Amino acid sequence: MQGRIHSLESFGTVDGPGTRYVVFVQGCPMRCKYCHNPDTWEMNAGQLMEPDYIIEQYERNKAFYNGGGLTVTGGEPLMQLDFLIDLFTKAKAKDIHTCIDTSGIAFNPNNPELMAKFDKLMPLTDLVMLDIKHIDPEKHLELTGQPNDGILAFASYLNEKNVDMWIRHVIVPGLTDDDEYLYKLGYFIGQFQNLKALDALPYHTMGKSKYEKLGMDYKLADTPAMSQKDLLVKKQVILNGIKDRRAEESMPHEDFEVLDNSYVKD
Ligand code: SF4
């Protein structure tokens, strides 16, 4: 099953553990105001590619991926479930560590046909990096143009399926940095045993020039970048929520990693 691919990166270092071969898929139904890859939005653009080709490319440099693996990001990978199932089946046959970097938007527990595909994909997936853009339904809709109920249900589903999960959250001044919601986010994800890491990322303004190049309007033109200092404070608020939830559920507090990434990502 061919995938619709935006681009490939041979040595990714910010898309999961270790050095990774990174597949950027084409197509995303979200419209995050801070998205730095608007060129991945269009569903019918990109290049069609066979999973075999991607595995071949991986194998060429496989010595470099020791402790790393293969990540599919985007765009939105879960919009191409058949391709992912095919690609990951081939990857697991070669014992390659597989990771999906996703917003979770394609998940819908009320669609049995879709769920059958998710059920097939999960045993082939070693790690899901789930980017929760906003914990509040209305603010999520405002920020991304899409609801977040399916996304939050996806986190619960991953926990049920015992798939390791990293939670990512981009902290944007004035948009996603409200302490009330950061605490709620922490409190929500604190319930999940499959939570292996928290990756709070600082908003940066480097996407602006991409919008200019594409002749698109950048909605956050006046929003400043998030400073490292403020990021640490905000990250602590999320951690407080996790800690409180884990205390309530009698779960260990320190069984997940807090990633300390100064890198920037959308
Ligand atoms: S940030 Fe990710 S989920 Fe949001 S619009 Fe961009 S590609 Fe889609």
CSV table of C-alpha atoms and ligand atoms in Angstrom, one decimal:
chain,number,residue,atom,x,y,z
A,1,MET,CA,0.0,0.0,0.0
A,2,GLN,CA,1.6,3.2,-1.1
A,3,GLY,CA,1.8,6.2,1.2
A,4,ARG,CA,1.5,9.9,0.2
A,5,ILE,CA,4.8,11.3,1.4
A,6,HIS,CA,5.9,14.9,1.9
A,7,SER,CA,9.6,14.2,2.5
A,8,LEU,CA,12.2,11.8,4.1
A,9,GLU,CA,14.9,12.6,6.5
A,10,SER,CA,17.8,10.1,7.0
A,11,PHE,CA,19.1,11.3,10.4
A,12,GLY,CA,16.4,12.7,12.6
A,13,THR,CA,17.3,13.4,16.2
A,14,VAL,CA,14.2,15.1,17.6
A,15,ASP,CA,11.5,12.5,16.5
A,16,GLY,CA,11.8,9.8,19.1
A,17,PRO,CA,14.6,8.0,20.9
A,18,GLY,CA,18.0,7.9,19.3
A,19,THR,CA,18.8,8.7,15.7
A,20,ARG,CA,15.9,7.9,13.4
A,21,TYR,CA,14.8,7.6,9.8
A,22,VAL,CA,11.9,10.0,9.6
A,23,VAL,CA,9.0,9.8,7.1
A,24,PHE,CA,7.0,13.0,6.8
A,25,VAL,CA,3.6,12.1,5.4
A,26,GLN,CA,1.5,14.4,3.3
A,27,GLY,CA,-1.9,15.6,4.5
A,28,CYS,CA,-3.3,16.9,7.7
A,29,PRO,CA,-6.9,17.9,8.6
A,30,MET,CA,-5.8,20.1,11.5
A,31,ARG,CA,-5.0,23.8,11.0
A,32,CYS,CA,-2.9,24.6,14.1
A,33,LYS,CA,-2.3,28.3,14.2
A,34,TYR,CA,1.4,27.7,15.0
A,35,CYS,CA,2.0,24.9,12.5
A,36,HIS,CA,5.4,25.2,10.9
A,37,ASN,CA,4.6,22.7,8.1
A,38,PRO,CA,1.6,24.2,6.3
A,39,ASP,CA,3.1,22.6,3.1
A,40,THR,CA,2.1,19.2,4.5
A,41,TRP,CA,-1.6,20.1,4.9
A,42,GLU,CA,-2.9,19.4,1.3
A,43,MET,CA,-4.1,15.8,1.3
A,44,ASN,CA,-3.6,15.1,-2.4
A,45,ALA,CA,-0.1,16.5,-2.8
A,46,GLY,CA,3.2,14.8,-2.0
A,47,GLN,CA,4.7,11.8,-3.7
A,48,LEU,CA,3.4,8.2,-3.7
A,49,MET,CA,5.9,5.8,-2.1
A,50,GLU,CA,6.1,2.1,-1.5
A,51,PRO,CA,6.9,0.9,2.1
A,52,ASP,CA,9.6,-1.4,0.6
A,53,TYR,CA,11.4,1.7,-0.8
A,54,ILE,CA,11.4,3.3,2.7
A,55,ILE,CA,12.6,0.1,4.4
A,56,GLU,CA,15.4,-0.1,1.7
A,57,GLN,CA,16.4,3.4,2.5
A,58,TYR,CA,16.5,2.7,6.2
A,59,GLU,CA,18.5,-0.5,5.7
A,60,ARG,CA,21.2,1.5,3.8
A,61,ASN,CA,22.2,3.3,7.0
A,62,LYS,CA,20.9,0.9,9.6
A,63,ALA,CA,24.2,1.0,11.6
A,64,PHE,CA,23.4,4.6,12.5
A,65,TYR,CA,20.0,3.7,13.9
A,66,ASN,CA,21.2,1.6,16.8
A,67,GLY,CA,19.1,2.7,19.7
A,68,GLY,CA,16.9,4.7,17.3
A,69,GLY,CA,14.6,3.5,14.6
A,70,LEU,CA,11.8,4.6,12.2
A,71,THR,CA,9.4,7.5,12.9
A,72,VAL,CA,6.4,8.5,10.8
A,73,THR,CA,5.4,12.1,11.3
A,74,GLY,CA,3.7,14.7,9.2
A,75,GLY,CA,1.3,16.0,8.2
A,76,GLU,CA,-0.9,13.4,10.0
A,77,PRO,CA,0.3,9.8,9.8
A,78,LEU,CA,-3.0,8.3,11.1
A,79,MET,CA,-4.8,9.6,8.0
A,80,GLN,CA,-2.9,6.8,6.1
A,81,LEU,CA,-3.6,3.8,8.3
A,82,ASP,CA,-3.3,1.1,5.6
A,83,PHE,CA,0.1,2.5,4.6
A,84,LEU,CA,1.3,2.6,8.2
A,85,ILE,CA,0.2,-1.0,8.8
A,86,ASP,CA,2.0,-2.2,5.7
A,87,LEU,CA,5.2,-0.1,6.5
A,88,PHE,CA,5.3,-1.2,10.2
A,89,THR,CA,4.6,-4.8,9.3
A,90,LYS,CA,7.7,-4.7,7.2
A,91,ALA,CA,9.7,-2.8,9.8
A,92,LYS,CA,8.9,-5.2,12.6
A,93,ALA,CA,9.9,-8.1,10.4
A,94,LYS,CA,13.4,-6.5,10.5
A,95,ASP,CA,13.2,-5.7,14.2
A,96,ILE,CA,13.1,-2.0,13.6
A,97,HIS,CA,11.8,0.3,16.4
A,98,THR,CA,8.6,2.0,15.2
A,99,CYS,CA,7.2,5.3,16.3
A,100,ILE,CA,4.3,7.5,15.3
A,101,ASP,CA,4.3,11.2,15.9
A,102,THR,CA,0.7,12.3,15.8
A,103,SER,CA,-2.0,14.8,16.8
A,104,GLY,CA,-4.4,11.8,17.2
A,105,ILE,CA,-7.0,13.6,15.2
A,106,ALA,CA,-7.9,10.6,13.0
A,107,PHE,CA,-9.0,8.4,16.0
A,108,ASN,CA,-12.7,7.7,16.2
A,109,PRO,CA,-13.8,4.9,18.6
A,110,ASN,CA,-17.3,5.0,17.1
A,111,ASN,CA,-16.1,3.8,13.7
A,112,PRO,CA,-15.7,0.0,13.8
A,113,GLU,CA,-13.9,-0.2,10.4
A,114,LEU,CA,-11.4,2.4,11.5
A,115,MET,CA,-10.9,0.7,14.9
A,116,ALA,CA,-10.2,-2.6,13.3
A,117,LYS,CA,-7.2,-0.9,11.5
A,118,PHE,CA,-6.0,0.8,14.7
A,119,ASP,CA,-6.2,-2.6,16.5
A,120,LYS,CA,-4.0,-4.0,13.8
A,121,LEU,CA,-1.5,-1.1,13.9
A,122,MET,CA,-1.0,-1.0,17.6
A,123,PRO,CA,0.9,-4.3,18.1
A,124,LEU,CA,3.3,-3.1,15.3
A,125,THR,CA,3.9,0.2,17.1
A,126,ASP,CA,6.6,0.6,19.8
A,127,LEU,CA,5.9,4.2,20.6
A,128,VAL,CA,3.4,6.9,20.0
A,129,MET,CA,4.3,10.6,20.5
A,130,LEU,CA,0.9,12.2,21.0
A,131,ASP,CA,0.9,15.9,20.6
A,132,ILE,CA,-2.0,17.3,22.7
A,133,LYS,CA,-2.5,20.8,21.4
A,134,HIS,CA,-4.9,21.9,24.1
A,135,ILE,CA,-6.8,20.1,26.8
A,136,ASP,CA,-9.8,22.4,26.7
A,137,PRO,CA,-12.3,21.4,23.9
A,138,GLU,CA,-13.3,24.9,22.9
A,139,LYS,CA,-9.7,26.3,23.0
A,140,HIS,CA,-8.6,23.3,21.0
A,141,LEU,CA,-11.2,24.0,18.3
A,142,GLU,CA,-10.1,27.6,18.2
A,143,LEU,CA,-6.4,26.7,18.0
A,144,THR,CA,-6.6,23.9,15.5
A,145,GLY,CA,-10.0,24.0,13.8
A,146,GLN,CA,-10.8,20.5,15.1
A,147,PRO,CA,-12.3,19.0,18.3
A,148,ASN,CA,-10.2,17.2,20.8
A,149,ASP,CA,-12.5,14.5,22.1
A,150,GLY,CA,-11.1,11.8,19.7
A,151,ILE,CA,-7.6,12.8,20.6
A,152,LEU,CA,-8.2,12.4,24.3
A,153,ALA,CA,-9.9,9.1,23.7
A,154,PHE,CA,-6.8,8.0,21.7
A,155,ALA,CA,-4.7,8.6,24.8
A,156,SER,CA,-7.0,6.2,26.8
A,157,TYR,CA,-6.9,3.7,24.0
A,158,LEU,CA,-3.1,3.7,23.8
A,159,ASN,CA,-3.1,3.0,27.6
A,160,GLU,CA,-5.5,0.1,27.2
A,161,LYS,CA,-3.4,-1.3,24.4
A,162,ASN,CA,-0.3,-0.8,26.5
A,163,VAL,CA,1.6,1.2,23.8
A,164,ASP,CA,4.3,3.4,25.2
A,165,MET,CA,3.3,7.1,24.9
A,166,TRP,CA,5.2,10.3,25.1
A,167,ILE,CA,3.0,13.4,25.5
A,168,ARG,CA,4.1,16.5,23.6
A,169,HIS,CA,2.7,19.9,24.2
A,170,VAL,CA,3.8,23.1,22.5
A,171,ILE,CA,3.6,26.1,24.9
A,172,VAL,CA,2.7,29.2,23.1
A,173,PRO,CA,2.6,32.6,25.0
A,174,GLY,CA,-1.0,33.7,25.4
A,175,LEU,CA,-2.4,30.6,23.6
A,176,THR,CA,-1.5,27.5,25.5
A,177,ASP,CA,0.3,28.7,28.5
A,178,ASP,CA,-2.6,29.2,30.9
A,179,ASP,CA,-1.7,27.5,34.2
A,180,GLU,CA,-5.3,26.2,34.7
A,181,TYR,CA,-5.2,24.3,31.4
A,182,LEU,CA,-1.6,23.1,31.8
A,183,TYR,CA,-2.5,21.7,35.2
A,184,LYS,CA,-5.6,20.0,33.7
A,185,LEU,CA,-3.4,18.5,30.9
A,186,GLY,CA,-1.1,17.1,33.5
A,187,TYR,CA,-4.0,15.8,35.6
A,188,PHE,CA,-5.4,14.1,32.5
A,189,ILE,CA,-2.3,12.4,31.3
A,190,GLY,CA,-1.2,11.5,34.9
A,191,GLN,CA,-3.8,8.7,34.9
A,192,PHE,CA,-2.0,6.7,32.2
A,193,GLN,CA,0.4,3.9,33.0
A,194,ASN,CA,1.8,4.0,29.5
A,195,LEU,CA,3.0,7.5,29.9
A,196,LYS,CA,6.8,7.3,29.4
A,197,ALA,CA,7.7,10.9,28.8
A,198,LEU,CA,6.6,14.5,28.9
A,199,ASP,CA,8.0,16.7,26.2
A,200,ALA,CA,7.0,20.3,26.7
A,201,LEU,CA,8.2,22.3,23.7
A,202,PRO,CA,8.7,26.0,23.5
A,203,TYR,CA,6.9,27.9,20.7
A,204,HIS,CA,9.3,29.6,18.3
A,205,THR,CA,8.7,32.0,15.5
A,206,MET,CA,10.7,30.3,12.7
A,207,GLY,CA,7.6,29.2,10.9
A,208,LYS,CA,6.8,32.8,9.9
A,209,SER,CA,9.1,32.9,7.0
A,210,LYS,CA,7.7,29.7,5.6
A,211,TYR,CA,4.2,31.3,5.5
A,212,GLU,CA,5.6,34.3,3.8
A,213,LYS,CA,7.3,32.1,1.2
A,214,LEU,CA,4.0,30.3,0.6
A,215,GLY,CA,2.1,33.5,0.4
A,216,MET,CA,0.0,32.5,3.4
A,217,ASP,CA,-1.3,34.5,6.3
A,218,TYR,CA,0.6,33.6,9.6
A,219,LYS,CA,-2.0,34.0,12.4
A,220,LEU,CA,0.6,34.3,15.1
A,221,ALA,CA,2.7,37.0,13.5
A,222,ASP,CA,2.6,39.1,16.7
A,223,THR,CA,3.2,36.2,19.2
A,224,PRO,CA,6.6,36.1,20.8
A,225,ALA,CA,8.7,33.0,21.2
A,226,MET,CA,8.5,31.1,24.6
A,227,SER,CA,11.6,31.6,26.6
A,228,GLN,CA,13.5,28.7,28.1
A,229,LYS,CA,13.0,30.2,31.6
A,230,ASP,CA,9.2,30.5,31.2
A,231,LEU,CA,9.1,27.0,29.7
A,232,LEU,CA,10.5,25.5,32.8
A,233,VAL,CA,7.9,27.2,35.0
A,234,LYS,CA,5.1,26.1,32.7
A,235,LYS,CA,6.4,22.6,32.5
A,236,GLN,CA,6.3,22.4,36.3
A,237,VAL,CA,2.6,23.2,36.2
A,238,ILE,CA,2.0,20.2,34.0
A,239,LEU,CA,4.1,18.1,36.3
A,240,ASN,CA,2.1,19.2,39.3
A,241,GLY,CA,-1.0,17.9,37.6
A,242,ILE,CA,0.6,14.6,36.8
A,243,LYS,CA,1.9,14.2,40.3
A,244,ASP,CA,-1.5,15.0,41.9
A,245,ARG,CA,-3.3,12.5,39.6
A,246,ARG,CA,-0.8,9.8,40.2
A,247,ALA,CA,-1.1,10.4,44.0
A,248,GLU,CA,-4.9,10.0,43.7
A,249,GLU,CA,-4.5,6.8,41.7
A,250,SER,CA,-1.8,5.5,44.0
A,251,MET,CA,0.6,5.3,41.0
A,252,PRO,CA,4.4,5.9,41.2
A,253,HIS,CA,5.3,9.5,40.4
A,254,GLU,CA,8.7,9.1,39.0
A,255,ASP,CA,8.1,6.3,36.4
A,256,PHE,CA,8.2,8.6,33.3
A,257,GLU,CA,10.9,10.8,31.9
A,258,VAL,CA,10.7,14.6,31.7
A,259,LEU,CA,12.5,15.4,28.4
A,260,ASP,CA,14.7,18.4,28.5
A,261,ASN,CA,14.7,19.5,24.9
A,262,SER,CA,15.9,22.9,23.9
A,263,TYR,CA,15.2,22.0,20.3
A,264,VAL,CA,12.4,23.5,18.5
A,265,LYS,CA,9.6,21.7,16.7
A,266,ASP,CA,6.2,22.7,15.4
B,1,SF4,S1,1.1,21.2,13.7
B,1,SF4,FE1,0.9,19.1,13.0
B,1,SF4,S2,-1.2,18.6,13.5
B,1,SF4,FE2,-1.1,20.9,13.5
B,1,SF4,S3,-1.6,21.5,11.4
B,1,SF4,FE3,0.6,21.3,11.5
B,1,SF4,S4,1.0,19.2,10.8
B,1,SF4,FE4,-1.2,19.3,11.4
